[in-house]
Coordinates of C-alpha atoms in Angstrom, one line a residue:
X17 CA -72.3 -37.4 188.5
X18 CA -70.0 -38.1 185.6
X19 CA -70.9 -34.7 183.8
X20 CA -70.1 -32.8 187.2
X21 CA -67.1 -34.1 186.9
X22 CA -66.1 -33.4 183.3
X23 CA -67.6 -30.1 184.1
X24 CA -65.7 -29.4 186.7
X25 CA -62.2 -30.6 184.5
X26 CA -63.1 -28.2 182.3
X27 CA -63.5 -25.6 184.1
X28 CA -60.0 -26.7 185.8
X29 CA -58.4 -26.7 182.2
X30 CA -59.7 -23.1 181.7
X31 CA -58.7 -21.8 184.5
X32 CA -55.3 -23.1 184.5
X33 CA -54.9 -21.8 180.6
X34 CA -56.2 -18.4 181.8
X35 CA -53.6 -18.3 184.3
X36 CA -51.0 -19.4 182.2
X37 CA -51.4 -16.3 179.7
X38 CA -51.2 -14.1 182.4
X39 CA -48.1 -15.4 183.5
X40 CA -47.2 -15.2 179.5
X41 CA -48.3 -11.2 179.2
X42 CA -46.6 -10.8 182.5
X43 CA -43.0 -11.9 181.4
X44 CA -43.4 -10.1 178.4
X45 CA -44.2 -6.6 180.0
X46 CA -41.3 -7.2 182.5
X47 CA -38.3 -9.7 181.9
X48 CA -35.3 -9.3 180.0
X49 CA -35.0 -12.5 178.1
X50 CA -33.1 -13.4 175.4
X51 CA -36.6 -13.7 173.6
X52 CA -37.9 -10.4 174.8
X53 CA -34.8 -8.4 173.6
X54 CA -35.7 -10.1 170.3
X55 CA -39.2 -9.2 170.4
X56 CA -38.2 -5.5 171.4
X57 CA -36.4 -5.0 167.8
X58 CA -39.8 -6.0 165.9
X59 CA -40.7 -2.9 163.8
X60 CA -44.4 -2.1 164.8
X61 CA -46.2 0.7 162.9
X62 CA -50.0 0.6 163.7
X63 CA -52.4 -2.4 165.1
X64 CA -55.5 -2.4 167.2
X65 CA -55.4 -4.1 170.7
X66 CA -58.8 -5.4 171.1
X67 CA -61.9 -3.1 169.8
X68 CA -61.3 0.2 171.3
X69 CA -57.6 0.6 171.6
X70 CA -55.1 1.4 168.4
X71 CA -51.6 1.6 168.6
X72 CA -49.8 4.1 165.8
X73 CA -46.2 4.7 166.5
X74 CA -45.7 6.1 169.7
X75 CA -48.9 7.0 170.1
X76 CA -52.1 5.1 171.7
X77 CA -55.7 5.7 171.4
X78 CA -58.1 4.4 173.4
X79 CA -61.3 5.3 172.7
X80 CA -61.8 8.2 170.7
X81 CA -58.9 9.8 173.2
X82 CA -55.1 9.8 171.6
X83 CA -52.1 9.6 173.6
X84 CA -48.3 9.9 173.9
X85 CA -46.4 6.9 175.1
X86 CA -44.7 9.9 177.3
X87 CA -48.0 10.9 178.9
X88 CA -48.5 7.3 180.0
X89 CA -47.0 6.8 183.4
X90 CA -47.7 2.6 183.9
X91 CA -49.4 -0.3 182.6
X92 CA -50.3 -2.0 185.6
X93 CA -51.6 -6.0 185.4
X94 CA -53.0 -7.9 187.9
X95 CA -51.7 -11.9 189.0
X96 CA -55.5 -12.7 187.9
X97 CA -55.1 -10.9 184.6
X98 CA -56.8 -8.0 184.8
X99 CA -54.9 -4.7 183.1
X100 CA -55.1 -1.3 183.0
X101 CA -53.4 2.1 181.6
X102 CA -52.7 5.3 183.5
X103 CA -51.4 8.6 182.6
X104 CA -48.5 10.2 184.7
X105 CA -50.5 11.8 186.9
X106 CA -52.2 8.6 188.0
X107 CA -55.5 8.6 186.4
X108 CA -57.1 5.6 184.9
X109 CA -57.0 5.5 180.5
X110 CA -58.1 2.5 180.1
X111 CA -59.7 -0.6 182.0
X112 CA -59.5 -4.4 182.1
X113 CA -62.6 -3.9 180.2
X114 CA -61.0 -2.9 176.9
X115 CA -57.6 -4.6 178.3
X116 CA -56.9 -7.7 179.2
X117 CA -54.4 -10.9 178.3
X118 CA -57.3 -12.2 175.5
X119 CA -57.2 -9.0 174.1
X120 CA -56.6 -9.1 170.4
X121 CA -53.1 -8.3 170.0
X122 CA -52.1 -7.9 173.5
X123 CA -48.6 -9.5 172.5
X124 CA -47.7 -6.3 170.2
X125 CA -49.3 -4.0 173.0
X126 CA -47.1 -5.7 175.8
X127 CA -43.6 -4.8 173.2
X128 CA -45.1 -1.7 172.5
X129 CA -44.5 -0.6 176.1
X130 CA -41.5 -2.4 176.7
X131 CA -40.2 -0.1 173.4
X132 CA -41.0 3.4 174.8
X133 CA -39.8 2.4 177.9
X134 CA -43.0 2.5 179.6
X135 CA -43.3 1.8 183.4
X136 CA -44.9 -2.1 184.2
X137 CA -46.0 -3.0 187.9
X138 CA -47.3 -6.2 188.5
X139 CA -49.9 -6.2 191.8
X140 CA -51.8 -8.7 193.8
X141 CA -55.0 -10.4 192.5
X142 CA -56.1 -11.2 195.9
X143 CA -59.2 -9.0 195.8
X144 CA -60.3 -9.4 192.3
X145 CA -60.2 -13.4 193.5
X146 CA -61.9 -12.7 197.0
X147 CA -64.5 -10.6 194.6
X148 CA -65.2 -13.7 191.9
X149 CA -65.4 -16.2 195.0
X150 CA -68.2 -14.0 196.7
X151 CA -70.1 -13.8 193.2
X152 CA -70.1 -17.3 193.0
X153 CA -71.0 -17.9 195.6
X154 CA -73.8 -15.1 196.0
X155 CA -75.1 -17.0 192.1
X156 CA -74.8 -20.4 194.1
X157 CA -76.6 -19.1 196.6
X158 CA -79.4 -17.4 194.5
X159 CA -79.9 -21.0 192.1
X160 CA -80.5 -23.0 195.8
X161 CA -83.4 -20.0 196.8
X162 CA -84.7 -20.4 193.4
X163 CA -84.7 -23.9 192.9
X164 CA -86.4 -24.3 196.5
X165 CA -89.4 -21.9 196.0
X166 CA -89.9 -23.3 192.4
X167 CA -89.5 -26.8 194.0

């Protein structure tokens, strides 16, 4: 009983860490801070954001595909953290697979598009929380069946 419950603090802790960096990468893609005008004078040249995603100048690969900050039309992030890319026609670039607020760098990526002026909209996480719940509970439910006809 008394692992459960150190278990379940834990779990509580990393939750409420995960939701804190969102909030974090959040503000720094959208408000005007004191703080964030001071970030948005850093001189950036070239990084990596995570393993697939480099950052030159104005210029962004992502994969083996290069683009203009121009031909990105939004960076949109999710209240549960998730992120993606699109172009300015409105298809995807780039996923919360290779994006996301652990990402490697995702502090120079979130000035990056505050520099070129690049458009942030911030959407619900409602569904991407209704989807984790029903995994759990679908893995919940597949450990009971499993444990009863091993049992």
């Amino acid at each position: 009983m008394l692992l459960r419950k150190k278990m379940a603090k834990k779990i509580a802790e990393a939750e409420n860490m995960k939701y804190a960096k969102t909030q974090y990468i959040t503000g720094l893609l959208t408000n005007n801070d004191k703080l964030n005008d001071i970030l948005l004078t850093l001189p950036l040249s070239s990084f990596n954001v995570g393993k697939s995603i480099t950052i030159e100048g104005e210029d962004i690969t992502i994969d083996k595909n290069k683009y203009n900050c121009r031909e990105i039309g939004d960076v949109v992030i999710s209240t549960e953290g998730s992120m993606a890319v699109y172009d300015a026609y409105g298809k995807r670039l780039c996923s919360r697979f290779k994006l996301n607020p652990a990402s490697e760098n995702i502090e120079l990526f979130c000035v990056w598009v505050r520099q070129n002026n690049i458009s942030v909209k911030v959407k619900s996480g409602k569904p991407e929380l209704i989807l984790q719940y029903a995994i759990l509970i679908a893995v919940i439910a597949l450990i009971a069946v499993l444990r009863i006809k091993m049992g």
